[in-house]
Each structure stands twice: as C-alpha cells, then as structure tokens.
Amino acid sequence: MTAPATTPADRPATHLDLSDSPLRIARSVTALYDARVRDHAGELAYRSPDGQGGWVDHSWRDVDARVRPLAAAFVEHGIARGDRIALMAGTSYDWIVVDQAIQQAGAATTSIYPIATPDVLEWILSDSGSRIVVVDDVELLEQVRAVRAKTPALELVVVIDASGATLGDGERSLADLTESGRAYDAAHPTAVDGAHAELGPDDLATLIYTSGTTGLPKGVRLTHYNWTGEAAGIDALGILSDQHTQMLWLPLAHVFAKTFVVAQLQIGYPTAVDGSIPNLVGNLATARPVFMAAAPRIFEKVHAGITAQVEAKGGITLALFRWAVRAGEQKVRAQQSGETASLWVRAQAALSSALVFSKVRKRFGGQLQYFISGSAPLSREILEFFEATGMPILEGYGLTETSAAITVNLPGESRFGTVGPVLPGHEIKLASDGEILARGPAVTPGYFNNADATAEAIEDGWFHTGDIGEIVEDRYLKIVDRKKDLFKTSNGKYVAPGLVEVSLSSNSTIIGQAVVVGAGRSYCVALVSIDSEELVGWAKTKGLSGSYEELIASPQVEAEVQAAVDRTNAGFARWEQIKKFAILPSEITVESNELTPSLKLRRKPVIEKNADLIGSLYS
C-alpha cells in the first residue's frame, strides 16, 4: 500500500512571520527620551535605594536634570556623533543616567561588565576606540589605570563614586564633570540638542561585547533602529503599560536588562533599580513591582529557598504547602495540555491560592503579575511551581545580536518548554539543519571592526543564531540546544546536553552546574558542581557539618546527586541518560572563567580542565 503524500498542513512549520505587524518605531532612542521628558516631566521614572530599606523617587524632570549637564560635559570634551564612551559599572540609577547622557551627546555606549578580566577590559577599550570610560569606583579606576597605556584612544576616566580617590591627569569624578557640564550648558543652551538632533536609525547606539564561550568577545553593533524596533515590538505585545512598575536588577551591561530600559522610554512604566542580588527579595516586597526580568538561576534559588524554609518548619505547614503545590500544579497541567480543569481541581487551586500562595505573593510585593526569563532554559518543575503560585514565568529567547527578545511567551498563553511566539515586526525561520534564523528591526547590522564575522553570521538579512530549534503548534519556538554543543555518541545517536543539564540541575537544590559529556563515547557522563550556599542549608536539614570540601566528599552528597541523576534519566532516552558522574572539587563560577558574566556555561574550559577526571569515568 502506498503511503499518502504529505500536504503542507502535514509538514512541521519552519517559519514564524510577524514582519508585517504595524509598529510605532521612533527615529532614535534620543527621540524617545526627549518625548518622554517633554510630555511626562512630572511622572515617576525611577526609584533608587535610599540606603535605609526605602526608595528615592525620580521624575523624568529629575532624570533630565542630571542627564543634560553630563551630556553637555561630554560635548564640551569634544565628543561627537558616533564616538564611543565606555561604561563599566554595576546596575544602578547612575548607570542609566550616564547611558542616557552618552546618547544625548550623540555618542554610543560601550558596555563593559565590572567583573571583566584585565585582558578583556584592554581588548574592549582598544577595539571600541572608546575616548572616555566611566567606572563605578576606585577599584575599577585602578583596573583601567593598569591597562591605560595599551589603550591610546582613551582620553578621560570618569569615576562615579570617587570617595577616597586621588585623581590624576585625565581623571575626573562624575560630580565634578557634571558641574562643569552645567556651566557649559548654561553658556551653550543648544549644544546638547544639536549634538543628537541628526541621529537617525542607522547611527550606532550601543556596543555590547558578547561574553562568548571561546576567545575574545566580539563587539555587537546595536543601532538606534535596533533598539527602537525592539521597544516597538515589546510595546505591540500589549502586556506592559505605564502603570506597571518594573523591578530592574539584571546587569545593565547585558542586552537583556538594557532592553527594558529602552522599552521604558516608549511605554513609560516606572522602574525600581538596584543591582544588589542579596537585597532582591526585600526590594520586591517594598517596591511592589508588576513585572521583573531575571535569569533562570534566580528562579531556581527562589524555589529552593521557599521549599527549604517550609521543610524546616515541617508539620502542618509542610503538609499544607505540599497540598497547595499539588493542587495548583494539577490545574496548570490541565491548562498546558489544552484542557479545562475539572471544577474540583479549580476549586482546590483557588483554595490553595488563597490559603498558601497569597503569603508567597505577599513576600514579593503582592502586585507581581509575571516574571520574564531568558538566557537559558528553565525546568518544567520550576515553571509549574511559579505558575501555580500565581506568579507565572514567561520564557523568551534572544541574543545580543537581536537586541534581546526575538520571541516571548505571553500571559495566559504560554507553552512550557517553548520560548513563545515571534515578536511583532520580526520573523524567524529554520534552516535545513534546524538552525534558527532571525530577521527584523531588532537584528544587528553586524560586528564592530569585524567584517568576516559579520559575513559569516548574516546572510540576506537573516542572522544565524547558532541555536537549533523547532516550531510547535505552528506558533511557538522551542530551543533544542546550541548547534555547536550537540554531539553524537559512538552509537550514532545525537544528544542535546543542555536539556539534560537543565533537568539534572533542577532535580536537586545543591547542584549548581552540570556538564554532560559523551561525544564519540558509548555513553554519557556528567561533571557536577555543588552550590556552596545551597549546600549549607541542605547539610543542616541532614544533620551534617564540615567544610565545603568535606561535605562534597560525603556519601550523603553523593547519594543526593545519584538520586537527582536517577530522576533525570527517567525523562530521557537510553542514549541520553547519564551512566556515571563525578562531583567537581570546586564550583563552576564566573571568576574561574567557566561561566560567562551572563551565567552561561563555558563548556570547553570545563571539559579541558577536567579531562583526566572525564577519562576516569570511561575507564
């Protein structure tokens, strides 16, 4: 019998296209800023910590009172359209003020992580040709001083907090520079406006150097059109308004955070900004945001923290919590399968929300409608838990080269395991090998000073992401893994290690990172690093004590990891399962150069460093 021919409707979708969506795209980021300050001067723009557990409010008028004189100082220095000014500082209201001032002066911001190594700092300053660098404090000033002789384009170092510093030639405090600019602005009142009046869509707005998992970072060119196109796409989703307070703590040197700064200019939502991770939960309680973007590890830690606190109380509290989680997740699973939960399930979920999860929501300010997650996948367990609490996580997908989000799930329509539909005004398609290609206003025109890398990454306007994906239900994008991370076992079976690693990490609170290896081998093994913070709390519940080194060598920790491996293996095919594992003697961290500043795994350094250990797992 001959099989029926497939029709287009039978074939999996390979293209998601919203490129014809009507968007309100501004001419430039500075045009968005000018309109916001002009039309909404008295409205709340930002809130910054007051140092006593509260917040200081800043209107758009207040913002401009700091931005304009600083921009004038840059103009007085001779900064012109297209020049680069580097910004090496932590997430704060000051960072945003400096960034806006750079743009108002017609220049572009070169973003640098405060934790950049000396060689990376030297490379970025040199490659970008930045004429000025603004740093957080004296510690970062010293780092710049150490490489300054090798960065000839650098003319001035500006220190935000210059307390205790003795500044030399070519060094000024931010306060001093701002005051100079105030005088210059008074004497030349049209200078700042003239500096950015001619900025257009194709002008460079930001240089973000990809942290990269190998080699020196590449400078991604993001134009004013990229940013305003991204902001317009987010605006068109209709999920944010000027009544929705944002909590911003992500590193502003990263594209994920910067996106929400630019989108704020278009939409107008106020933002509470504080980069302190230890203060995050307390800040949520006092700032009472409606939404917050975060990396997956934050959600995993919050979930682990809530669970550990409840388990420590035990008794009726623990029993009630477990019932609430079961009840909430039953409803969530029905929704995810496209079904309507039974009346009984809905009633149980409503009761659990009122009795238990209302207290959880109150700890987060009581106003949160959703979180937004990106940069790495989340496990289904974490997604189900937060959805059950009434604070769903919307997973999205994007890269520095796409100005962050190119797809994102929507409230009430999210599909777990996917990163949502394509952003309005944009399109994605799958190449013949499954690689995700992206096109639209938010997609970079290329890399700075690197024509070869640009030609390799962009073809006919399509950016090659390097990620393998699938399209689900003709609407949602699903990420399989990084193209270069996929490997084939000696049995000819392909393995996506990232999926296994996410599952393993989510199956035990003490697992910080996992690295799955198996290319050319007959089975997969895993290297596991133990999270020192989570280990302390876990050890107490088990009645264990000792140093980090003693605890990770204990049979109890080995048994905990083995149990996590067993739970993980239950969800994967035989050739994907972990047959053996080894616990690493130290954590995988940014400082050890095994994670990028955005907490992505640097797979190659970890594997090379532990080659002998991996070999022992196959002996």
Coordinates of C-alpha atoms in Angstrom, one line a residue:
M1 CA 0.0 0.0 0.0
T2 CA 1.4 3.4 -1.0
A3 CA 1.6 6.0 1.8
P4 CA -0.4 9.2 1.1
A5 CA 1.6 12.1 0.0
T6 CA 2.2 14.8 2.7
T7 CA 0.5 18.1 2.3
P8 CA 1.8 21.5 3.5
A9 CA -0.5 21.2 6.5
D10 CA 1.1 17.9 7.5
R11 CA 4.7 19.2 7.4
P12 CA 6.2 20.9 10.5
A13 CA 6.2 24.7 10.3
T14 CA 9.6 26.2 9.6
H15 CA 8.7 29.9 9.6
L16 CA 7.1 32.3 12.0
D17 CA 6.4 35.7 10.4
L18 CA 5.0 38.8 12.1
S19 CA 7.1 41.2 10.0
D20 CA 4.0 43.0 8.7
S21 CA 2.8 43.9 12.2
P22 CA 2.2 47.7 12.5
L23 CA 4.8 49.1 14.8
R24 CA 5.4 52.6 16.3
I25 CA 9.1 52.8 15.7
A26 CA 10.8 56.0 16.8
R27 CA 13.6 57.6 14.8
S28 CA 16.1 57.2 17.6
V29 CA 16.5 56.3 21.3
T30 CA 17.2 60.0 21.9
A31 CA 13.9 60.9 20.3
L32 CA 12.1 58.5 22.7
Y33 CA 13.9 60.1 25.6
D34 CA 13.2 63.7 24.5
A35 CA 9.5 62.9 24.1
R36 CA 9.3 61.2 27.5
V37 CA 10.9 64.1 29.3
R38 CA 8.9 66.7 27.4
D39 CA 5.5 65.1 27.7
H40 CA 5.8 63.4 31.1
A41 CA 8.2 65.5 33.0
G42 CA 6.4 65.2 36.4
E43 CA 5.7 61.5 36.2
L44 CA 7.7 58.9 38.1
A45 CA 10.6 57.5 36.1
Y46 CA 12.9 55.7 38.5
R47 CA 13.2 54.6 42.2
S48 CA 16.7 54.1 43.7
P49 CA 17.6 52.7 47.1
D50 CA 17.8 55.3 49.9
G51 CA 20.3 53.1 51.9
Q52 CA 17.8 52.6 54.7
G53 CA 15.5 50.0 53.1
G54 CA 13.3 52.5 51.3
W55 CA 13.4 54.3 47.9
V56 CA 14.1 57.7 46.5
D57 CA 11.7 58.7 43.7
H58 CA 13.0 60.4 40.5
S59 CA 10.7 62.0 38.0
W60 CA 11.6 62.4 34.3
R61 CA 12.3 66.0 35.1
D62 CA 14.8 64.9 37.8
V63 CA 16.4 62.5 35.4
D64 CA 17.0 65.1 32.8
A65 CA 18.4 67.5 35.5
R66 CA 21.3 65.0 35.8
V67 CA 21.4 63.7 32.2
R68 CA 21.6 67.1 30.4
P69 CA 24.6 68.7 32.2
L70 CA 26.5 65.4 31.9
A71 CA 25.8 65.3 28.2
A72 CA 26.9 68.9 27.9
A73 CA 30.2 67.9 29.6
F74 CA 30.7 65.2 27.0
V75 CA 30.0 67.7 24.2
E76 CA 32.4 70.2 25.8
H77 CA 35.1 67.5 25.8
G78 CA 34.7 67.2 22.1
I79 CA 32.6 64.0 21.9
A80 CA 30.9 63.9 18.6
R81 CA 28.3 61.8 16.7
G82 CA 29.3 58.2 16.6
D83 CA 32.1 58.4 19.2
R84 CA 32.2 55.7 21.8
I85 CA 32.1 56.2 25.6
A86 CA 32.6 53.1 27.7
L87 CA 30.6 52.4 30.8
M88 CA 31.9 49.9 33.4
A89 CA 29.6 49.9 36.3
G90 CA 27.1 47.9 38.2
T91 CA 23.3 48.2 37.8
S92 CA 22.1 51.4 39.3
Y93 CA 20.3 54.6 38.7
D94 CA 23.7 56.2 38.0
W95 CA 24.3 53.7 35.2
I96 CA 21.1 54.7 33.5
V97 CA 21.8 58.5 33.8
V98 CA 25.3 58.1 32.3
D99 CA 24.0 55.9 29.5
Q100 CA 21.3 58.4 28.6
A101 CA 23.8 61.3 28.7
I102 CA 26.1 59.4 26.3
Q103 CA 23.3 59.1 23.8
Q104 CA 22.2 62.7 24.3
A105 CA 25.7 63.8 23.4
G106 CA 25.3 61.9 20.1
A107 CA 27.7 59.1 21.2
A108 CA 27.4 55.4 21.6
T109 CA 27.7 53.4 24.9
T110 CA 30.3 50.6 25.1
S111 CA 29.1 48.3 27.8
I112 CA 31.7 46.6 30.0
Y113 CA 31.0 44.2 32.8
P114 CA 32.5 45.3 36.1
I115 CA 33.9 41.8 36.5
A116 CA 35.8 41.9 33.2
T117 CA 39.3 40.5 33.3
P118 CA 42.2 42.8 32.5
D119 CA 42.7 41.3 29.1
V120 CA 39.1 41.6 28.2
L121 CA 39.0 45.2 29.5
E122 CA 42.0 46.1 27.5
W123 CA 40.6 44.4 24.4
I124 CA 37.2 46.2 24.6
L125 CA 38.7 49.6 25.3
S126 CA 41.1 49.2 22.4
D127 CA 38.8 47.6 19.9
S128 CA 36.0 50.0 20.5
G129 CA 38.2 53.0 20.4
S130 CA 36.3 54.5 23.3
R131 CA 37.5 58.0 24.1
I132 CA 36.1 58.1 27.6
V133 CA 35.4 55.4 30.2
V134 CA 33.0 55.9 33.1
V135 CA 33.7 53.5 36.0
D136 CA 31.9 52.8 39.3
D137 CA 34.5 53.3 41.9
V138 CA 38.2 53.5 42.8
E139 CA 38.6 49.7 42.4
L140 CA 37.6 49.8 38.8
L141 CA 39.6 53.0 38.3
E142 CA 42.7 51.1 39.3
Q143 CA 41.9 48.4 36.8
V144 CA 41.6 51.0 34.0
R145 CA 44.9 52.6 35.1
A146 CA 46.6 49.2 34.7
V147 CA 45.7 48.9 31.0
R148 CA 45.6 52.6 30.1
A149 CA 49.0 52.6 28.4
K150 CA 47.7 50.0 26.0
T151 CA 44.5 51.9 25.1
P152 CA 45.8 55.0 23.2
A153 CA 42.3 56.2 22.2
L154 CA 41.3 56.7 25.9
E155 CA 41.4 60.3 26.9
L156 CA 39.4 60.5 30.1
V157 CA 38.4 58.3 33.0
V158 CA 35.3 59.4 35.0
V159 CA 34.6 57.9 38.4
I160 CA 31.0 57.7 39.7
D161 CA 32.0 57.2 43.3
A162 CA 35.4 58.9 43.7
S163 CA 35.4 58.7 47.6
G164 CA 39.0 58.3 48.8
A165 CA 40.5 58.6 45.3
T166 CA 43.4 60.8 44.4
L167 CA 42.6 61.6 40.8
G168 CA 45.4 62.4 38.3
D169 CA 45.6 63.8 34.8
G170 CA 42.8 62.6 32.6
E171 CA 40.7 61.5 35.6
R172 CA 37.6 63.3 37.0
S173 CA 34.7 62.5 39.3
L174 CA 31.3 62.3 37.9
A175 CA 30.1 65.0 40.2
D176 CA 32.8 67.4 39.1
L177 CA 32.3 66.6 35.4
T178 CA 28.5 67.2 35.8
E179 CA 29.1 70.6 37.3
S180 CA 31.4 71.6 34.5
G181 CA 28.7 70.5 32.1
R182 CA 26.1 72.5 33.9
A183 CA 28.1 75.7 33.3
Y184 CA 28.7 74.8 29.7
D185 CA 25.0 74.0 29.1
A186 CA 24.1 77.5 30.5
A187 CA 26.5 79.2 28.2
H188 CA 25.7 77.0 25.1
P189 CA 22.0 76.1 25.6
T190 CA 21.6 74.5 22.2
A191 CA 24.7 72.4 22.3
V192 CA 23.2 69.2 23.7
D193 CA 20.1 69.3 21.4
G194 CA 22.3 69.9 18.4
A195 CA 24.6 67.0 19.3
H196 CA 21.9 64.4 18.9
A197 CA 19.4 66.2 16.6
E198 CA 20.7 64.5 13.5
L199 CA 20.9 61.0 15.0
G200 CA 18.9 58.5 12.9
P201 CA 18.0 54.9 12.7
D202 CA 21.4 53.7 11.3
D203 CA 23.5 55.5 13.9
L204 CA 25.4 53.4 16.4
A205 CA 23.7 53.5 19.9
T206 CA 25.4 50.7 21.8
L207 CA 28.4 48.3 21.5
I208 CA 27.9 45.2 23.6
Y209 CA 30.8 42.7 23.5
T210 CA 29.4 39.2 23.6
S211 CA 31.0 37.4 26.6
G212 CA 31.5 34.4 24.3
T213 CA 32.2 30.9 25.4
T214 CA 35.5 30.9 23.5
G215 CA 38.1 33.5 22.5
L216 CA 37.9 37.3 22.8
P217 CA 34.5 38.9 22.7
K218 CA 33.0 40.4 19.5
G219 CA 31.5 43.9 19.6
V220 CA 27.9 43.7 18.6
R221 CA 26.7 46.9 16.9
L222 CA 23.2 47.9 18.0
T223 CA 21.8 50.9 16.2
H224 CA 19.1 53.3 17.3
Y225 CA 16.8 51.4 14.9
N226 CA 17.6 48.1 16.6
W227 CA 16.6 49.5 20.0
T228 CA 13.5 51.4 18.9
G229 CA 12.4 48.4 16.8
E230 CA 12.8 46.1 19.8
A231 CA 10.9 48.6 22.1
A232 CA 8.1 48.9 19.5
G233 CA 7.9 45.1 19.3
I234 CA 7.6 44.8 23.1
D235 CA 5.0 47.7 23.1
A236 CA 2.9 45.9 20.4
L237 CA 2.6 42.8 22.6
G238 CA 0.2 44.9 24.8
I239 CA 1.3 43.3 28.1
L240 CA 3.0 46.3 29.6
S241 CA 1.7 49.8 30.4
D242 CA 2.8 53.0 32.1
Q243 CA 1.0 51.7 35.2
H244 CA 3.3 48.6 35.5
T245 CA 6.2 49.1 37.9
Q246 CA 9.4 47.2 36.9
M247 CA 12.0 45.8 39.3
L248 CA 15.3 46.0 37.5
W249 CA 18.4 44.3 39.0
L250 CA 19.9 42.5 36.0
P251 CA 23.4 43.6 34.9
L252 CA 22.9 46.6 32.7
A253 CA 26.0 45.7 30.7
H254 CA 23.9 42.8 29.3
V255 CA 21.4 43.2 26.5
F256 CA 18.6 41.6 28.5
A257 CA 18.5 44.5 31.0
K258 CA 19.2 47.3 28.5
T259 CA 16.1 46.2 26.5
F260 CA 13.9 47.1 29.4
V261 CA 15.5 50.5 29.8
V262 CA 14.8 51.4 26.2
A263 CA 11.3 49.9 26.2
Q264 CA 10.6 52.1 29.3
L265 CA 11.2 55.2 27.2
Q266 CA 8.5 54.0 24.7
I267 CA 5.9 52.6 27.2
G268 CA 6.6 54.8 30.3
Y269 CA 6.5 52.2 33.1
P270 CA 8.4 53.4 36.3
T271 CA 11.4 51.3 37.3
A272 CA 12.8 50.5 40.7
V273 CA 16.5 49.8 40.0
D274 CA 19.0 48.1 42.3
G275 CA 21.6 45.6 41.2
S276 CA 22.1 44.0 44.6
I277 CA 21.1 40.3 44.5
P278 CA 21.2 39.9 48.3
N279 CA 18.6 42.7 48.6
L280 CA 16.4 41.4 45.7
V281 CA 13.6 39.7 47.7
G282 CA 13.5 42.6 50.2
N283 CA 13.3 45.0 47.3
L284 CA 10.4 43.2 45.7
A285 CA 8.5 43.5 49.0
T286 CA 9.0 47.2 49.2
A287 CA 9.0 48.3 45.5
R288 CA 5.9 46.1 44.8
P289 CA 6.6 45.6 41.1
V290 CA 4.2 44.2 38.5
F291 CA 6.9 42.5 36.5
M292 CA 10.6 41.6 36.7
A293 CA 13.1 40.0 34.3
A294 CA 15.6 37.6 35.7
A295 CA 18.0 34.8 34.7
P296 CA 16.8 31.2 35.4
R297 CA 19.3 30.6 38.3
I298 CA 17.4 33.3 40.3
F299 CA 14.1 31.4 40.0
E300 CA 15.8 28.1 40.9
K301 CA 17.3 29.7 44.0
V302 CA 14.0 31.3 45.0
H303 CA 12.2 28.0 44.5
A304 CA 14.8 26.2 46.6
G305 CA 14.7 28.8 49.3
I306 CA 10.9 28.7 49.7
T307 CA 11.0 24.9 49.7
A308 CA 13.8 24.7 52.3
Q309 CA 12.0 27.2 54.6
V310 CA 8.8 25.2 54.5
E311 CA 10.5 21.9 55.0
A312 CA 12.4 23.3 58.0
K313 CA 9.0 24.2 59.7
G314 CA 7.6 20.7 59.0
G315 CA 4.3 19.5 60.4
I316 CA 1.1 21.1 59.3
T317 CA 2.9 23.9 57.5
L318 CA 4.8 21.4 55.2
A319 CA 1.7 19.3 54.7
L320 CA -0.4 22.3 53.7
F321 CA 2.3 23.6 51.4
R322 CA 2.7 20.2 49.6
W323 CA -1.1 20.1 49.1
A324 CA -1.2 23.6 47.7
V325 CA 1.6 22.8 45.2
R326 CA -0.2 19.6 44.1
A327 CA -3.5 21.4 43.7
G328 CA -2.0 24.3 41.8
E329 CA 0.1 22.2 39.5
Q330 CA -2.9 20.0 38.7
K331 CA -4.7 23.0 37.3
V332 CA -1.6 24.2 35.5
R333 CA -1.0 20.8 33.8
A334 CA -4.6 20.7 32.6
Q335 CA -4.1 24.2 31.1
Q336 CA -0.9 23.2 29.4
S337 CA -2.5 20.2 27.8
G338 CA -5.2 22.4 26.4
E339 CA -7.9 21.0 28.6
T340 CA -10.2 22.7 31.1
A341 CA -9.5 21.6 34.6
S342 CA -12.4 20.0 36.5
L343 CA -14.5 22.0 38.9
W344 CA -12.9 20.1 41.8
V345 CA -9.4 20.9 40.6
R346 CA -10.2 24.5 40.0
A347 CA -11.8 24.8 43.5
Q348 CA -8.7 23.2 45.1
A349 CA -6.4 25.5 43.2
A350 CA -8.4 28.6 44.2
L351 CA -8.3 27.5 47.9
S352 CA -4.6 26.8 47.8
S353 CA -4.0 30.2 46.2
A354 CA -6.0 32.0 49.0
L355 CA -4.6 30.0 51.9
V356 CA -1.0 29.4 50.9
F357 CA 0.2 31.2 47.8
S358 CA -1.2 34.5 48.8
K359 CA 1.5 34.6 51.5
V360 CA 4.2 33.8 48.9
R361 CA 2.9 36.5 46.7
K362 CA 2.9 39.0 49.5
R363 CA 6.7 38.4 50.1
F364 CA 7.2 39.5 46.5
G365 CA 5.2 42.7 47.0
G366 CA 1.7 41.4 46.3
Q367 CA 1.5 43.0 42.8
L368 CA 3.6 40.7 40.6
Q369 CA 1.7 39.6 37.5
Y370 CA 4.6 37.7 35.9
F371 CA 8.3 37.2 35.7
I372 CA 10.2 37.2 32.4
S373 CA 13.1 34.8 31.9
G374 CA 15.8 34.4 29.3
S375 CA 19.4 33.4 28.5
A376 CA 18.9 29.7 29.5
P377 CA 16.0 27.2 29.7
L378 CA 14.0 26.6 32.9
S379 CA 12.9 23.1 34.0
R380 CA 9.2 22.3 33.8
E381 CA 9.1 21.8 37.6
I382 CA 10.1 25.5 38.2
L383 CA 7.6 26.7 35.6
E384 CA 4.8 24.7 37.1
F385 CA 5.6 25.9 40.6
F386 CA 5.6 29.6 39.8
E387 CA 2.5 29.3 37.6
A388 CA 0.7 27.6 40.5
T389 CA 1.7 30.4 42.9
G390 CA 0.0 33.0 40.6
M391 CA 3.4 34.5 39.5
P392 CA 4.0 32.8 36.1
I393 CA 7.3 33.0 34.3
L394 CA 7.2 34.0 30.7
E395 CA 10.2 32.4 28.9
G396 CA 11.6 34.3 25.9
Y397 CA 14.5 33.9 23.6
G398 CA 17.0 36.2 22.0
L399 CA 20.7 37.1 21.8
T400 CA 22.8 40.2 22.0
E401 CA 22.6 40.3 18.2
T402 CA 18.8 40.5 18.3
S403 CA 18.7 43.3 20.9
A404 CA 17.5 40.6 23.4
A405 CA 14.0 39.2 22.8
I406 CA 13.0 37.9 19.4
T407 CA 10.3 35.6 20.8
V408 CA 8.5 35.6 24.2
N409 CA 5.6 33.7 25.8
L410 CA 2.5 35.8 26.7
P411 CA 0.4 35.8 29.9
G412 CA -2.3 33.1 29.8
E413 CA -1.0 31.7 26.5
S414 CA 2.5 30.4 27.4
R415 CA 3.6 26.9 26.5
F416 CA 6.1 25.3 28.8
G417 CA 9.2 24.0 27.0
T418 CA 8.9 26.8 24.4
V419 CA 10.1 30.4 24.2
G420 CA 6.9 31.7 22.7
P421 CA 5.8 33.3 19.5
V422 CA 7.9 35.7 17.5
L423 CA 8.0 39.4 18.5
P424 CA 5.7 41.6 16.4
G425 CA 7.6 43.2 13.4
H426 CA 10.0 40.3 13.3
E427 CA 10.4 36.8 11.8
I428 CA 12.2 33.6 12.4
K429 CA 12.7 30.6 10.2
L430 CA 14.5 27.2 10.5
A431 CA 17.4 26.3 8.2
S432 CA 17.5 22.8 6.7
D433 CA 19.6 21.7 9.7
G434 CA 17.2 23.2 12.2
E435 CA 19.3 26.3 12.9
I436 CA 17.2 29.3 14.0
L437 CA 17.5 32.3 11.7
A438 CA 16.1 35.8 12.7
R439 CA 15.3 38.9 10.8
G440 CA 13.7 42.2 11.7
P441 CA 14.3 45.7 13.1
A442 CA 16.0 44.4 16.3
V443 CA 18.6 42.4 14.4
T444 CA 22.1 43.8 14.4
P445 CA 23.7 45.0 11.2
G446 CA 26.9 43.3 12.2
Y447 CA 30.0 43.3 14.4
F448 CA 32.3 46.2 15.1
N449 CA 35.6 46.1 13.2
N450 CA 34.9 42.5 12.1
A451 CA 33.6 42.2 8.6
D452 CA 34.5 38.4 8.4
A453 CA 32.3 37.6 11.5
T454 CA 29.5 39.7 10.1
A455 CA 29.6 37.9 6.7
E456 CA 29.6 34.6 8.5
A457 CA 26.6 35.4 10.8
I458 CA 24.3 37.4 8.5
E459 CA 23.1 36.3 5.0
D460 CA 20.5 38.2 3.1
G461 CA 19.4 40.0 6.3
W462 CA 19.0 36.7 8.2
F463 CA 21.0 36.4 11.4
H464 CA 22.3 32.8 12.0
T465 CA 21.8 32.3 15.8
G466 CA 23.8 29.1 16.2
D467 CA 20.8 27.6 18.0
I468 CA 18.8 24.6 16.9
G469 CA 15.1 24.9 17.2
E470 CA 11.6 23.5 16.4
I471 CA 8.3 25.2 15.8
V472 CA 5.4 23.9 17.9
E473 CA 1.7 24.2 17.2
D474 CA 2.6 26.5 14.2
R475 CA 3.2 29.3 16.7
Y476 CA 5.8 28.6 19.4
L477 CA 9.5 28.3 19.1
K478 CA 11.2 25.6 21.0
I479 CA 15.0 25.6 21.6
V480 CA 16.8 22.3 21.3
D481 CA 20.4 23.3 22.1
R482 CA 23.3 25.3 20.8
K483 CA 24.3 23.9 17.4
K484 CA 28.0 23.6 18.4
D485 CA 27.0 21.8 21.7
L486 CA 25.1 18.9 20.1
F487 CA 27.2 15.8 20.0
K488 CA 27.0 12.3 18.5
T489 CA 27.8 9.2 20.6
S490 CA 29.8 6.3 19.2
N491 CA 26.4 4.6 18.6
G492 CA 25.4 7.3 16.1
K493 CA 22.8 8.9 18.4
Y494 CA 22.6 12.7 18.8
V495 CA 22.5 14.2 22.3
A496 CA 21.5 17.8 23.3
P497 CA 23.5 18.2 26.5
G498 CA 21.8 21.4 27.6
L499 CA 18.4 19.8 28.0
V500 CA 19.9 17.0 30.2
E501 CA 21.9 19.6 32.2
V502 CA 18.9 21.7 33.0
S503 CA 16.9 18.7 34.2
L504 CA 19.8 17.5 36.4
S505 CA 20.3 20.9 38.0
S506 CA 16.6 21.2 38.7
N507 CA 16.4 17.8 40.4
S508 CA 18.5 18.8 43.4
T509 CA 18.8 22.1 45.1
I510 CA 22.5 21.6 45.8
I511 CA 23.6 21.1 42.2
G512 CA 24.9 24.4 40.9
Q513 CA 26.0 23.4 37.4
A514 CA 26.2 20.2 35.4
V515 CA 28.2 19.4 32.3
V516 CA 27.2 16.4 30.2
V517 CA 29.9 14.8 28.1
G518 CA 29.7 11.9 25.6
A519 CA 30.9 12.9 22.1
G520 CA 32.3 9.8 20.4
R521 CA 31.7 7.7 23.5
S522 CA 29.3 4.8 24.1
Y523 CA 27.5 6.6 27.0
C524 CA 27.1 10.0 28.6
V525 CA 28.7 11.1 31.9
A526 CA 28.3 14.3 33.9
L527 CA 30.5 16.6 35.8
V528 CA 28.6 18.2 38.7
S529 CA 29.5 21.3 40.8
I530 CA 27.8 21.8 44.1
D531 CA 26.4 25.2 45.1
S532 CA 28.1 26.2 48.3
E533 CA 25.2 28.4 49.5
E534 CA 22.6 25.7 49.0
L535 CA 24.9 23.1 50.4
V536 CA 24.9 24.9 53.8
G537 CA 21.1 24.8 54.2
W538 CA 20.8 21.3 52.9
A539 CA 23.5 20.0 55.2
K540 CA 21.7 21.4 58.2
T541 CA 18.5 19.6 57.3
K542 CA 20.5 16.3 57.2
G543 CA 22.4 17.0 60.4
L544 CA 25.7 17.3 58.7
S545 CA 28.6 19.7 59.3
G546 CA 32.0 20.3 57.9
S547 CA 33.8 22.3 55.3
Y548 CA 32.7 22.6 51.7
E549 CA 35.4 20.1 50.7
E550 CA 34.4 17.6 53.5
L551 CA 30.7 17.8 52.6
I552 CA 31.0 17.3 48.9
A553 CA 33.1 14.2 49.6
S554 CA 30.5 12.8 51.9
P555 CA 28.4 9.7 51.0
Q556 CA 25.2 11.8 51.7
V557 CA 26.1 14.3 48.9
E558 CA 27.0 11.5 46.5
A559 CA 23.6 9.8 47.3
E560 CA 21.8 13.1 46.7
V561 CA 23.4 13.6 43.3
Q562 CA 22.8 10.0 42.4
A563 CA 19.1 10.4 43.2
A564 CA 19.0 13.5 41.0
V565 CA 20.7 11.6 38.2
D566 CA 18.1 8.8 38.5
R567 CA 15.2 11.3 38.4
T568 CA 16.8 13.0 35.4
N569 CA 17.4 9.7 33.5
A570 CA 13.7 8.8 33.8
G571 CA 12.8 11.6 31.4
F572 CA 15.4 10.8 28.7
A573 CA 16.1 8.1 26.0
R574 CA 18.6 5.5 26.9
W575 CA 21.4 7.1 24.9
E576 CA 20.8 10.5 26.6
Q577 CA 21.0 9.1 30.1
I578 CA 23.9 9.7 32.5
K579 CA 25.6 6.5 33.3
K580 CA 28.3 7.9 35.6
F581 CA 29.1 11.2 37.2
A582 CA 31.8 13.0 39.2
I583 CA 31.5 15.8 41.7
L584 CA 33.9 18.6 41.0
P585 CA 36.2 19.8 43.8
S586 CA 35.2 23.4 43.3
E587 CA 32.3 25.4 42.0
I588 CA 31.9 26.4 38.3
T589 CA 31.9 30.2 38.5
V590 CA 32.4 33.4 36.5
E591 CA 35.6 34.0 38.5
S592 CA 37.0 30.7 37.4
N593 CA 36.3 31.6 33.8
E594 CA 33.9 28.7 33.5
L595 CA 30.7 30.8 33.3
T596 CA 30.2 33.9 31.2
P597 CA 29.1 37.1 33.0
S598 CA 25.5 36.3 32.0
L599 CA 26.0 32.9 33.7
K600 CA 26.2 30.8 30.5
L601 CA 28.4 27.7 30.7
R602 CA 31.8 27.9 29.1
R603 CA 31.8 24.2 28.2
K604 CA 35.2 23.9 26.6
P605 CA 37.3 25.3 29.5
V606 CA 35.4 23.0 31.9
I607 CA 36.0 19.9 29.8
E608 CA 39.6 20.7 29.1
K609 CA 40.3 21.4 32.8
N610 CA 38.8 18.1 33.9
A611 CA 40.0 15.9 31.0
D612 CA 41.6 13.4 33.3
L613 CA 38.5 13.2 35.5
I614 CA 36.3 12.6 32.4
G615 CA 38.7 9.9 31.3
S616 CA 38.4 8.1 34.6
L617 CA 34.6 7.9 34.1
Y618 CA 35.2 5.9 30.9
S619 CA 38.0 3.7 32.2

